[in-house]
PDB file of C-alpha atoms in Angstrom:
ATOM      1  CA  MET H  20     -10.547  -6.000 -24.128  1.00 44.00           C
ATOM      2  CA  THR H  21      -9.631  -5.459 -27.758  1.00 47.00           C
ATOM      3  CA  ASP H  22      -6.202  -5.605 -29.351  1.00 55.00           C
ATOM      4  CA  ALA H  23      -6.169  -1.797 -29.693  1.00 77.00           C
ATOM      5  CA  LYS H  24      -4.129   0.135 -27.161  1.00 87.00           C
ATOM      6  CA  THR H  25      -6.331   2.055 -24.706  1.00 90.00           C
ATOM      7  CA  HIS H  26      -5.306   5.653 -24.023  1.00 92.00           C
ATOM      8  CA  ALA H  27      -5.423   7.046 -20.489  1.00 94.00           C
ATOM      9  CA  ASP H  28      -4.477  10.451 -19.093  1.00 96.00           C
ATOM     10  CA  PHE H  29      -3.509  10.641 -15.411  1.00 97.00           C
ATOM     11  CA  TRP H  30      -3.435  13.874 -13.372  1.00 96.00           C
ATOM     12  CA  PHE H  31      -1.419  13.819 -10.148  1.00 96.00           C
ATOM     13  CA  ASP H  32      -0.185  16.025  -7.336  1.00 96.00           C
ATOM     14  CA  PRO H  33       2.950  14.510  -5.727  1.00 96.00           C
ATOM     15  CA  LEU H  34       1.569  15.410  -2.280  1.00 95.00           C
ATOM     16  CA  CYS H  35      -1.581  13.275  -2.563  1.00 93.00           C
ATOM     17  CA  PRO H  36      -1.365   9.759  -1.057  1.00 94.00           C
ATOM     18  CA  PHE H  37      -4.465   8.621  -2.960  1.00 93.00           C
ATOM     19  CA  ALA H  38      -2.980   9.692  -6.274  1.00 95.00           C
ATOM     20  CA  TRP H  39       0.202   7.814  -5.357  1.00 97.00           C
ATOM     21  CA  ILE H  40      -1.647   4.537  -4.727  1.00 97.00           C
ATOM     22  CA  THR H  41      -3.744   4.915  -7.875  1.00 97.00           C
ATOM     23  CA  SER H  42      -0.653   5.772  -9.941  1.00 98.00           C
ATOM     24  CA  ARG H  43       1.098   2.616  -8.749  1.00 98.00           C
ATOM     25  CA  TRP H  44      -2.040   0.652  -9.657  1.00 97.00           C
ATOM     26  CA  ILE H  45      -2.083   1.992 -13.212  1.00 97.00           C
ATOM     27  CA  LEU H  46       1.594   1.011 -13.569  1.00 97.00           C
ATOM     28  CA  GLU H  47       0.515  -2.511 -12.589  1.00 98.00           C
ATOM     29  CA  VAL H  48      -2.229  -2.300 -15.214  1.00 97.00           C
ATOM     30  CA  GLU H  49       0.402  -1.547 -17.876  1.00 96.00           C
ATOM     31  CA  LYS H  50       1.889  -4.999 -17.182  1.00 96.00           C
ATOM     32  CA  VAL H  51      -1.342  -6.899 -17.872  1.00 96.00           C
ATOM     33  CA  ARG H  52      -3.322  -4.691 -20.288  1.00 96.00           C
ATOM     34  CA  ASP H  53      -2.385  -2.920 -23.521  1.00 95.00           C
ATOM     35  CA  ILE H  54      -2.668   0.675 -22.326  1.00 95.00           C
ATOM     36  CA  GLU H  55      -0.795   3.901 -22.919  1.00 94.00           C
ATOM     37  CA  VAL H  56      -0.677   6.369 -20.015  1.00 96.00           C
ATOM     38  CA  VAL H  57       0.111  10.072 -20.406  1.00 96.00           C
ATOM     39  CA  TRP H  58       0.998  11.876 -17.177  1.00 98.00           C
ATOM     40  CA  HIS H  59      -0.134  15.392 -16.253  1.00 97.00           C
ATOM     41  CA  VAL H  60       0.257  17.740 -13.291  1.00 97.00           C
ATOM     42  CA  MET H  61      -2.606  19.035 -11.171  1.00 94.00           C
ATOM     43  CA  SER H  62      -2.311  21.045  -7.964  1.00 93.00           C
ATOM     44  CA  LEU H  63      -4.166  20.580  -4.691  1.00 91.00           C
ATOM     45  CA  ALA H  64      -2.792  23.940  -3.532  1.00 90.00           C
ATOM     46  CA  TYR H  65      -4.251  25.662  -6.584  1.00 90.00           C
ATOM     47  CA  LEU H  66      -7.527  23.726  -6.319  1.00 87.00           C
ATOM     48  CA  ASN H  67      -8.071  24.784  -2.707  1.00 80.00           C
ATOM     49  CA  GLN H  68      -6.540  28.261  -2.655  1.00 81.00           C
ATOM     50  CA  ASP H  69      -9.912  30.061  -2.567  1.00 78.00           C
ATOM     51  CA  LYS H  70     -11.916  27.405  -0.730  1.00 79.00           C
ATOM     52  CA  ASP H  71     -13.051  27.412   2.886  1.00 78.00           C
ATOM     53  CA  ILE H  72     -10.963  24.518   4.188  1.00 80.00           C
ATOM     54  CA  PRO H  73      -9.763  23.587   7.705  1.00 79.00           C
ATOM     55  CA  ASP H  74      -6.632  25.399   8.878  1.00 81.00           C
ATOM     56  CA  GLU H  75      -4.734  22.129   9.315  1.00 81.00           C
ATOM     57  CA  TYR H  76      -5.428  21.155   5.699  1.00 79.00           C
ATOM     58  CA  ARG H  77      -4.370  24.579   4.449  1.00 81.00           C
ATOM     59  CA  GLU H  78      -1.162  24.257   6.466  1.00 81.00           C
ATOM     60  CA  MET H  79      -0.517  20.837   4.936  1.00 79.00           C
ATOM     61  CA  LEU H  80      -0.870  22.382   1.470  1.00 83.00           C
ATOM     62  CA  GLN H  81       1.690  25.131   2.137  1.00 84.00           C
ATOM     63  CA  PRO H  82       4.671  23.194   0.708  1.00 88.00           C
ATOM     64  CA  ALA H  83       2.613  21.670  -2.126  1.00 91.00           C
ATOM     65  CA  TRP H  84       3.473  24.349  -4.703  1.00 95.00           C
ATOM     66  CA  GLY H  85       7.142  23.345  -4.815  1.00 96.00           C
ATOM     67  CA  PRO H  86       6.830  19.840  -6.284  1.00 97.00           C
ATOM     68  CA  VAL H  87       4.255  20.791  -8.922  1.00 97.00           C
ATOM     69  CA  ARG H  88       6.306  23.782 -10.064  1.00 98.00           C
ATOM     70  CA  VAL H  89       9.355  21.554 -10.448  1.00 98.00           C
ATOM     71  CA  CYS H  90       7.331  18.983 -12.387  1.00 98.00           C
ATOM     72  CA  ILE H  91       6.073  21.680 -14.749  1.00 98.00           C
ATOM     73  CA  ALA H  92       9.579  23.115 -15.180  1.00 98.00           C
ATOM     74  CA  ALA H  93      10.906  19.647 -16.022  1.00 98.00           C
ATOM     75  CA  GLU H  94       8.060  19.050 -18.463  1.00 98.00           C
ATOM     76  CA  GLN H  95       8.711  22.368 -20.198  1.00 98.00           C
ATOM     77  CA  ARG H  96      12.376  21.503 -20.596  1.00 97.00           C
ATOM     78  CA  HIS H  97      12.117  17.835 -21.566  1.00 98.00           C
ATOM     79  CA  GLY H  98       8.499  16.987 -22.346  1.00 97.00           C
ATOM     80  CA  ARG H  99       5.971  14.797 -20.569  1.00 95.00           C
ATOM     81  CA  ARG H 100       8.209  11.722 -20.681  1.00 96.00           C
ATOM     82  CA  VAL H 101      10.063  13.011 -17.589  1.00 98.00           C
ATOM     83  CA  LEU H 102       6.952  13.366 -15.415  1.00 98.00           C
ATOM     84  CA  LEU H 103       6.604   9.726 -14.387  1.00 98.00           C
ATOM     85  CA  PRO H 104      10.225   9.173 -13.260  1.00 98.00           C
ATOM     86  CA  LEU H 105      10.237  12.527 -11.455  1.00 98.00           C
ATOM     87  CA  TYR H 106       6.867  11.848  -9.809  1.00 98.00           C
ATOM     88  CA  THR H 107       8.066   8.388  -8.773  1.00 98.00           C
ATOM     89  CA  ALA H 108      11.244   9.796  -7.235  1.00 98.00           C
ATOM     90  CA  MET H 109       9.243  12.400  -5.312  1.00 98.00           C
ATOM     91  CA  GLY H 110       6.496  10.000  -4.269  1.00 98.00           C
ATOM     92  CA  GLU H 111       8.852   7.349  -2.944  1.00 97.00           C
ATOM     93  CA  ARG H 112      10.308   9.922  -0.567  1.00 98.00           C
ATOM     94  CA  ILE H 113       7.029  11.598   0.385  1.00 97.00           C
ATOM     95  CA  HIS H 114       4.818   8.519   0.776  1.00 97.00           C
ATOM     96  CA  LEU H 115       7.153   5.588   1.376  1.00 96.00           C
ATOM     97  CA  GLY H 116       9.921   7.470   3.151  1.00 96.00           C
ATOM     98  CA  GLU H 117       7.487   9.822   4.935  1.00 95.00           C
ATOM     99  CA  GLN H 118       9.905  12.697   4.373  1.00 96.00           C
ATOM    100  CA  PRO H 119       8.673  16.288   4.621  1.00 94.00           C
ATOM    101  CA  ILE H 120       8.721  18.271   1.392  1.00 95.00           C
ATOM    102  CA  SER H 121      11.897  20.322   1.329  1.00 96.00           C
ATOM    103  CA  ARG H 122      14.512  21.621  -1.058  1.00 97.00           C
ATOM    104  CA  GLU H 123      16.687  18.620  -0.162  1.00 97.00           C
ATOM    105  CA  LEU H 124      13.896  16.172  -1.025  1.00 97.00           C
ATOM    106  CA  ILE H 125      13.239  17.853  -4.374  1.00 98.00           C
ATOM    107  CA  ALA H 126      16.953  17.994  -5.205  1.00 98.00           C
ATOM    108  CA  ALA H 127      17.350  14.275  -4.480  1.00 98.00           C
ATOM    109  CA  ALA H 128      14.276  13.421  -6.570  1.00 98.00           C
ATOM    110  CA  VAL H 129      15.513  15.531  -9.487  1.00 98.00           C
ATOM    111  CA  ALA H 130      18.879  13.744  -9.330  1.00 98.00           C
ATOM    112  CA  ASP H 131      17.219  10.312  -9.195  1.00 97.00           C
ATOM    113  CA  ALA H 132      15.206  11.189 -12.292  1.00 98.00           C
ATOM    114  CA  GLY H 133      18.424  12.077 -14.111  1.00 97.00           C
ATOM    115  CA  LEU H 134      17.499  15.741 -14.483  1.00 98.00           C
ATOM    116  CA  GLU H 135      19.472  18.953 -14.105  1.00 98.00           C
ATOM    117  CA  ALA H 136      20.085  20.151 -10.549  1.00 98.00           C
ATOM    118  CA  ASP H 137      18.961  23.698 -11.315  1.00 98.00           C
ATOM    119  CA  LEU H 138      15.357  22.507 -11.745  1.00 98.00           C
ATOM    120  CA  VAL H 139      15.042  22.593  -7.951  1.00 98.00           C
ATOM    121  CA  ASP H 140      14.980  26.406  -8.172  1.00 98.00           C
ATOM    122  CA  ALA H 141      11.545  26.194  -9.781  1.00 98.00           C
ATOM    123  CA  MET H 142       9.974  25.206  -6.455  1.00 96.00           C
ATOM    124  CA  ASP H 143      10.192  28.841  -5.280  1.00 96.00           C
ATOM    125  CA  ASP H 144       9.366  30.421  -8.644  1.00 97.00           C
ATOM    126  CA  PRO H 145       5.716  31.542  -9.012  1.00 96.00           C
ATOM    127  CA  SER H 146       6.244  32.250 -12.701  1.00 97.00           C
ATOM    128  CA  TYR H 147       5.418  28.562 -13.266  1.00 97.00           C
ATOM    129  CA  ASP H 148       2.004  28.884 -11.604  1.00 96.00           C
ATOM    130  CA  GLU H 149       0.209  29.840 -14.808  1.00 97.00           C
ATOM    131  CA  ALA H 150       1.419  26.636 -16.460  1.00 97.00           C
ATOM    132  CA  VAL H 151       0.493  24.664 -13.331  1.00 96.00           C
ATOM    133  CA  ALA H 152      -3.023  26.097 -13.526  1.00 95.00           C
ATOM    134  CA  ARG H 153      -3.280  25.336 -17.244  1.00 96.00           C
ATOM    135  CA  SER H 154      -2.281  21.688 -16.760  1.00 96.00           C
ATOM    136  CA  HIS H 155      -4.579  21.476 -13.742  1.00 94.00           C
ATOM    137  CA  HIS H 156      -7.591  22.759 -15.683  1.00 93.00           C
ATOM    138  CA  GLU H 157      -6.991  20.366 -18.574  1.00 92.00           C
ATOM    139  CA  GLY H 158      -7.957  17.595 -16.176  1.00 90.00           C
ATOM    140  CA  MET H 159     -10.177  19.211 -13.572  1.00 88.00           C
ATOM    141  CA  ASP H 160     -12.433  21.047 -16.007  1.00 90.00           C
ATOM    142  CA  GLN H 161     -13.521  17.638 -17.272  1.00 87.00           C
ATOM    143  CA  VAL H 162     -14.666  16.419 -13.858  1.00 86.00           C
ATOM    144  CA  GLY H 163     -15.851  19.482 -11.902  1.00 78.00           C
ATOM    145  CA  ASP H 164     -14.905  21.452  -8.801  1.00 68.00           C
ATOM    146  CA  GLU H 165     -16.004  18.928  -6.159  1.00 70.00           C
ATOM    147  CA  VAL H 166     -13.204  16.484  -6.906  1.00 73.00           C
ATOM    148  CA  GLY H 167      -9.419  16.367  -6.801  1.00 78.00           C
ATOM    149  CA  THR H 168      -6.715  13.833  -7.463  1.00 83.00           C
ATOM    150  CA  PRO H 169      -6.405  11.188  -8.765  1.00 89.00           C
ATOM    151  CA  THR H 170      -8.214  12.082 -11.976  1.00 92.00           C
ATOM    152  CA  ILE H 171      -8.053   9.748 -14.958  1.00 93.00           C
ATOM    153  CA  ALA H 172      -9.423  10.206 -18.471  1.00 93.00           C
ATOM    154  CA  ILE H 173      -9.999   6.947 -20.356  1.00 90.00           C
ATOM    155  CA  GLU H 174     -10.310   7.530 -24.095  1.00 86.00           C
ATOM    156  CA  GLY H 175     -11.491  11.056 -23.286  1.00 82.00           C
ATOM    157  CA  ALA H 176     -14.006  10.186 -20.538  1.00 89.00           C
ATOM    158  CA  ALA H 177     -12.663  11.670 -17.291  1.00 89.00           C
ATOM    159  CA  PHE H 178     -13.377  10.630 -13.707  1.00 89.00           C
ATOM    160  CA  PHE H 179     -12.140  11.370 -10.211  1.00 88.00           C
ATOM    161  CA  GLY H 180     -10.648   8.117  -9.005  1.00 85.00           C
ATOM    162  CA  PRO H 181     -10.487   5.267  -8.586  1.00 91.00           C
ATOM    163  CA  VAL H 182      -9.686   6.007  -4.947  1.00 91.00           C
ATOM    164  CA  LEU H 183      -7.925   2.987  -3.453  1.00 94.00           C
ATOM    165  CA  SER H 184      -6.547   2.146  -0.030  1.00 93.00           C
ATOM    166  CA  LYS H 185      -3.999  -0.350  -1.388  1.00 94.00           C
ATOM    167  CA  ILE H 186      -2.382  -1.177  -4.713  1.00 97.00           C
ATOM    168  CA  PRO H 187      -3.969  -4.014  -6.724  1.00 96.00           C
ATOM    169  CA  ARG H 188      -1.340  -6.218  -8.336  1.00 97.00           C
ATOM    170  CA  GLY H 189      -1.254  -8.491 -11.359  1.00 96.00           C
ATOM    171  CA  GLU H 190      -4.540  -9.628 -12.862  1.00 97.00           C
ATOM    172  CA  GLU H 191      -6.460  -8.002  -9.994  1.00 97.00           C
ATOM    173  CA  ALA H 192      -5.147  -4.644 -11.236  1.00 97.00           C
ATOM    174  CA  GLY H 193      -6.287  -5.544 -14.744  1.00 97.00           C
ATOM    175  CA  GLN H 194      -9.764  -6.517 -13.613  1.00 97.00           C
ATOM    176  CA  LEU H 195     -10.234  -3.184 -11.849  1.00 96.00           C
ATOM    177  CA  TRP H 196      -9.045  -1.428 -15.008  1.00 94.00           C
ATOM    178  CA  ASP H 197     -11.571  -3.392 -17.071  1.00 94.00           C
ATOM    179  CA  GLY H 198     -14.327  -2.100 -14.796  1.00 93.00           C
ATOM    180  CA  CYS H 199     -13.142   1.490 -15.181  1.00 92.00           C
ATOM    181  CA  VAL H 200     -13.068   1.118 -18.963  1.00 90.00           C
ATOM    182  CA  ALA H 201     -16.580  -0.334 -18.884  1.00 91.00           C
ATOM    183  CA  VAL H 202     -18.151   2.581 -16.974  1.00 88.00           C
ATOM    184  CA  ALA H 203     -16.179   5.127 -19.020  1.00 85.00           C
ATOM    185  CA  LYS H 204     -18.187   4.060 -22.074  1.00 86.00           C
ATOM    186  CA  PHE H 205     -21.398   5.479 -20.607  1.00 87.00           C
ATOM    187  CA  PRO H 206     -21.615   9.294 -20.917  1.00 81.00           C
ATOM    188  CA  TYR H 207     -24.460   9.410 -18.381  1.00 84.00           C
ATOM    189  CA  PHE H 208     -22.517   7.559 -15.639  1.00 83.00           C
ATOM    190  CA  TYR H 209     -21.253   9.962 -12.952  1.00 79.00           C
ATOM    191  CA  GLU H 210     -20.633   8.443  -9.545  1.00 78.00           C
ATOM    192  CA  LEU H 211     -20.206   5.190  -7.616  1.00 79.00           C
ATOM    193  CA  LYS H 212     -19.022   5.730  -4.058  1.00 77.00           C
ATOM    194  CA  ARG H 213     -18.799   4.393  -0.499  1.00 78.00           C
ATOM    195  CA  SER H 214     -17.117   5.594   2.677  1.00 80.00           C
ATOM    196  CA  ARG H 215     -13.474   4.584   3.015  1.00 75.00           C
ATOM    197  CA  THR H 216     -12.437   2.477   6.018  1.00 77.00           C
ATOM    198  CA  GLY H 217      -9.011   1.276   7.120  1.00 79.00           C
ATOM    199  CA  GLU H 218      -5.533   2.723   6.759  1.00 85.00           C
ATOM    200  CA  LEU H 219      -3.693   3.378   3.520  1.00 89.00           C
ATOM    201  CA  ASP H 220      -1.312   0.620   2.427  1.00 87.00           C
ATOM    202  CA  PHE H 221       1.529   1.757   0.165  1.00 88.00           C
ATOM    203  CA  SER H 222       3.144  -1.686  -0.145  1.00 84.00           C
TER     204      SER H 222
END
């Protein structure tokens, strides 16, 4: 690693458990590597709206528009700096608290992030969908249609992943980051994958 700060862009949907684990990993990386992370919204509901997906997955995506609309509304009002605290407040309830997405959940997350209560109204406002789609495409157009979240761009080289089943901590988080930076340097590198086993660990 050099002394120069490495720039990373992170696209998330608050609903996605894999994005949540990877986002907590990159926060660990910030403690042990000189990186700067910029947070962006993507939408699993938007990504899959015209795809042939199982009914149970489509049903799971039904409430997914609300959180991303609220994130976009908050970003429009205050800038990207509010996305991480708002995402964290949502994710702690959705993934750690296992709470269903509801107006009450969003209102509590907005309050925890120190934002105005009226932002919760955005969850039912489709006028934000164009901005959701624009933010979504800024990330997804770099990696293709066969992927989702998490998506990370490292110094402009974007990838789907890393997909993790638990959160690396300390120097282990840094070592994984070093590997991601290494492969990002090769424009002809596309995929490294294996089947996931075991349950997700949010601890």
